[in-house]
Coordinates of C-alpha atoms in Angstrom, one line a residue:
X813 CA -125.2 -14.4 -165.2
X814 CA -127.8 -11.7 -165.1
X815 CA -131.5 -12.4 -165.2
X816 CA -131.5 -11.1 -168.7
X817 CA -129.4 -13.5 -170.4
X818 CA -129.9 -16.4 -172.0
X819 CA -128.8 -19.6 -172.0
X820 CA -128.3 -22.3 -175.1
X821 CA -129.4 -25.5 -175.6
X822 CA -126.0 -26.8 -175.1
X823 CA -125.1 -25.2 -171.7
X824 CA -128.5 -26.0 -170.4
X825 CA -127.6 -29.9 -171.5
X826 CA -124.0 -29.1 -169.9
X827 CA -125.6 -27.8 -166.9
X828 CA -128.1 -30.9 -166.3
X829 CA -125.6 -33.7 -167.3
X830 CA -123.3 -31.7 -164.1
X831 CA -126.0 -31.2 -161.7
X832 CA -127.0 -35.6 -162.5
X833 CA -123.4 -36.8 -162.1
X834 CA -122.8 -34.4 -158.5
X835 CA -126.3 -36.4 -157.3
X836 CA -124.4 -39.7 -158.7
X837 CA -121.4 -38.5 -156.5
X838 CA -123.6 -37.7 -153.8
X839 CA -125.6 -41.0 -154.2
X840 CA -122.1 -43.2 -153.7
X841 CA -120.7 -40.7 -151.3
X842 CA -123.5 -41.5 -148.9
X843 CA -122.8 -45.8 -149.0
X844 CA -122.0 -47.2 -146.0
X845 CA -118.4 -49.2 -146.4
X846 CA -120.1 -53.3 -147.9
X847 CA -118.2 -54.7 -144.7
X848 CA -120.5 -52.7 -142.2
X849 CA -123.5 -52.6 -144.5
X850 CA -123.3 -56.5 -144.7
X851 CA -123.0 -56.4 -140.4
X852 CA -126.0 -54.6 -140.2
X853 CA -128.1 -56.9 -142.5
X854 CA -126.7 -59.8 -141.2
X855 CA -127.5 -58.5 -137.4
X856 CA -131.2 -57.9 -138.8
X857 CA -131.1 -60.8 -139.9
X858 CA -130.7 -62.7 -136.5
X859 CA -133.1 -59.8 -135.0
X860 CA -136.2 -61.6 -137.3
X861 CA -134.7 -65.1 -137.4
X862 CA -134.6 -64.9 -133.7
X863 CA -138.2 -63.8 -133.6
X864 CA -139.1 -66.4 -136.0
X865 CA -137.7 -69.4 -133.7
X866 CA -138.8 -67.9 -130.0
X867 CA -141.4 -69.5 -128.3
X868 CA -142.2 -69.2 -124.4
X869 CA -138.7 -67.4 -123.6
X870 CA -136.2 -69.5 -124.8
X871 CA -132.6 -69.3 -126.1
X872 CA -133.8 -68.0 -129.4
X873 CA -135.0 -64.9 -127.7
X874 CA -131.2 -64.5 -126.8
X875 CA -130.2 -64.9 -130.7
X876 CA -132.7 -62.0 -130.9
X877 CA -131.6 -59.7 -128.3
X878 CA -127.8 -60.3 -129.3
X879 CA -128.6 -59.0 -133.0
X880 CA -130.5 -56.4 -131.8
X881 CA -127.4 -55.0 -129.7
X882 CA -125.2 -55.6 -132.6
X883 CA -127.8 -53.8 -135.1
X884 CA -128.0 -50.6 -132.6
X885 CA -124.2 -50.7 -132.6
X886 CA -123.1 -50.9 -136.4
X887 CA -126.2 -48.3 -137.3
X888 CA -123.8 -45.9 -134.8
X889 CA -120.8 -46.9 -135.6
X890 CA -122.0 -45.7 -139.3
X891 CA -123.8 -42.5 -138.0
X892 CA -120.0 -41.9 -136.4
X893 CA -117.8 -42.6 -139.5
X894 CA -120.1 -40.9 -141.8
X895 CA -120.1 -37.9 -139.6
X896 CA -116.1 -38.4 -139.0
X897 CA -116.0 -37.5 -143.3
X898 CA -118.5 -34.5 -142.9
X899 CA -121.9 -35.9 -144.0
X900 CA -125.2 -35.9 -141.6
X901 CA -127.4 -38.7 -142.5
X902 CA -130.7 -37.6 -142.5
X903 CA -132.9 -40.4 -139.9
X904 CA -135.9 -38.4 -141.1
X905 CA -137.2 -38.6 -144.6
X906 CA -137.4 -35.0 -146.0
X907 CA -139.3 -34.8 -149.2
X908 CA -142.4 -37.2 -150.5
X909 CA -140.2 -39.7 -152.4
X910 CA -138.5 -40.3 -149.6
X911 CA -141.3 -40.8 -147.2
X912 CA -142.9 -43.2 -149.3
X913 CA -139.9 -45.1 -150.1
X914 CA -139.3 -45.9 -146.3
X915 CA -142.6 -46.5 -145.5
X916 CA -143.3 -49.1 -148.0
X917 CA -139.7 -50.8 -147.1
X918 CA -140.8 -51.0 -143.7
X919 CA -144.3 -52.5 -144.6
X920 CA -142.0 -55.0 -146.9
X921 CA -139.6 -55.9 -143.5
X922 CA -142.2 -55.8 -141.1
X923 CA -144.5 -58.0 -143.3
X924 CA -141.4 -60.6 -143.5
X925 CA -141.0 -60.1 -140.1
X926 CA -144.3 -61.3 -138.8
X927 CA -145.3 -64.2 -141.9
X928 CA -141.5 -65.8 -140.4
X929 CA -143.2 -66.4 -137.1
X930 CA -146.6 -67.0 -138.4
X931 CA -145.6 -69.4 -141.2
X932 CA -143.6 -71.5 -138.4
X933 CA -146.2 -71.6 -136.2
X934 CA -148.3 -73.0 -138.7
X935 CA -146.0 -75.7 -139.6
X936 CA -143.4 -74.7 -141.8
X937 CA -140.4 -74.9 -140.1
X938 CA -137.8 -73.3 -142.8
X939 CA -139.9 -70.1 -142.9
X940 CA -137.7 -67.8 -140.4
X941 CA -134.3 -68.7 -142.3
X942 CA -135.9 -67.6 -145.6
X943 CA -137.5 -64.4 -143.7
X944 CA -134.0 -63.8 -142.1
X945 CA -132.2 -64.2 -145.2
X946 CA -135.0 -61.8 -147.3
X947 CA -135.1 -58.8 -144.7
X948 CA -131.1 -59.5 -144.9
X949 CA -131.1 -59.8 -148.4
X950 CA -133.5 -56.4 -148.5
X951 CA -131.8 -54.6 -146.2
X952 CA -128.0 -54.9 -147.6
X953 CA -129.9 -53.8 -151.3
X954 CA -131.3 -51.1 -150.1
X955 CA -128.4 -49.5 -148.1
X956 CA -126.2 -50.0 -151.1
X957 CA -128.9 -49.0 -153.9
X958 CA -131.0 -46.8 -152.2
X959 CA -128.4 -45.0 -149.0
X960 CA -130.2 -41.7 -149.2
X961 CA -133.7 -43.6 -149.0
X962 CA -134.6 -42.0 -152.2
X963 CA -136.1 -43.9 -155.9
X964 CA -133.9 -42.5 -158.8
X965 CA -135.3 -41.1 -161.7
X966 CA -136.5 -44.1 -164.6
X967 CA -134.0 -42.6 -166.8
X968 CA -131.0 -42.8 -164.5
X969 CA -128.2 -44.9 -163.6
X970 CA -127.4 -45.7 -160.0
X971 CA -123.8 -46.9 -161.2

């Protein structure tokens, strides 16, 4: 198409619909398999739980270390499997919206990590359980619905 040719409204709408459908397909292709996402989320939950329960180098620190090892291993497996599929996972955000998404999700997860431990030290014995569950659930949600680390437009459907 040259610069002198104009396109009608129907062709423009069809092009926009095609772009939107390709973005949805890309989001689905970037998703980590559900079993791997569950393993990553549960191992992160073990890190949060171990941190919340540990005191003076007791055995709960071992749960934190084992959870960290499994988390690191499953993340490496996810990156490697996506590389085998021909996709490159961006570790660092490329746009300002993805940077804001990563920053806010990191703040929420860090808050839950610290809150679980501090509330336990204040006498709420169940706090690490709740904190670990919320962190694992949020991690699973982020991996499934925002695999590229970006928020979708308000009008788009992520299905």
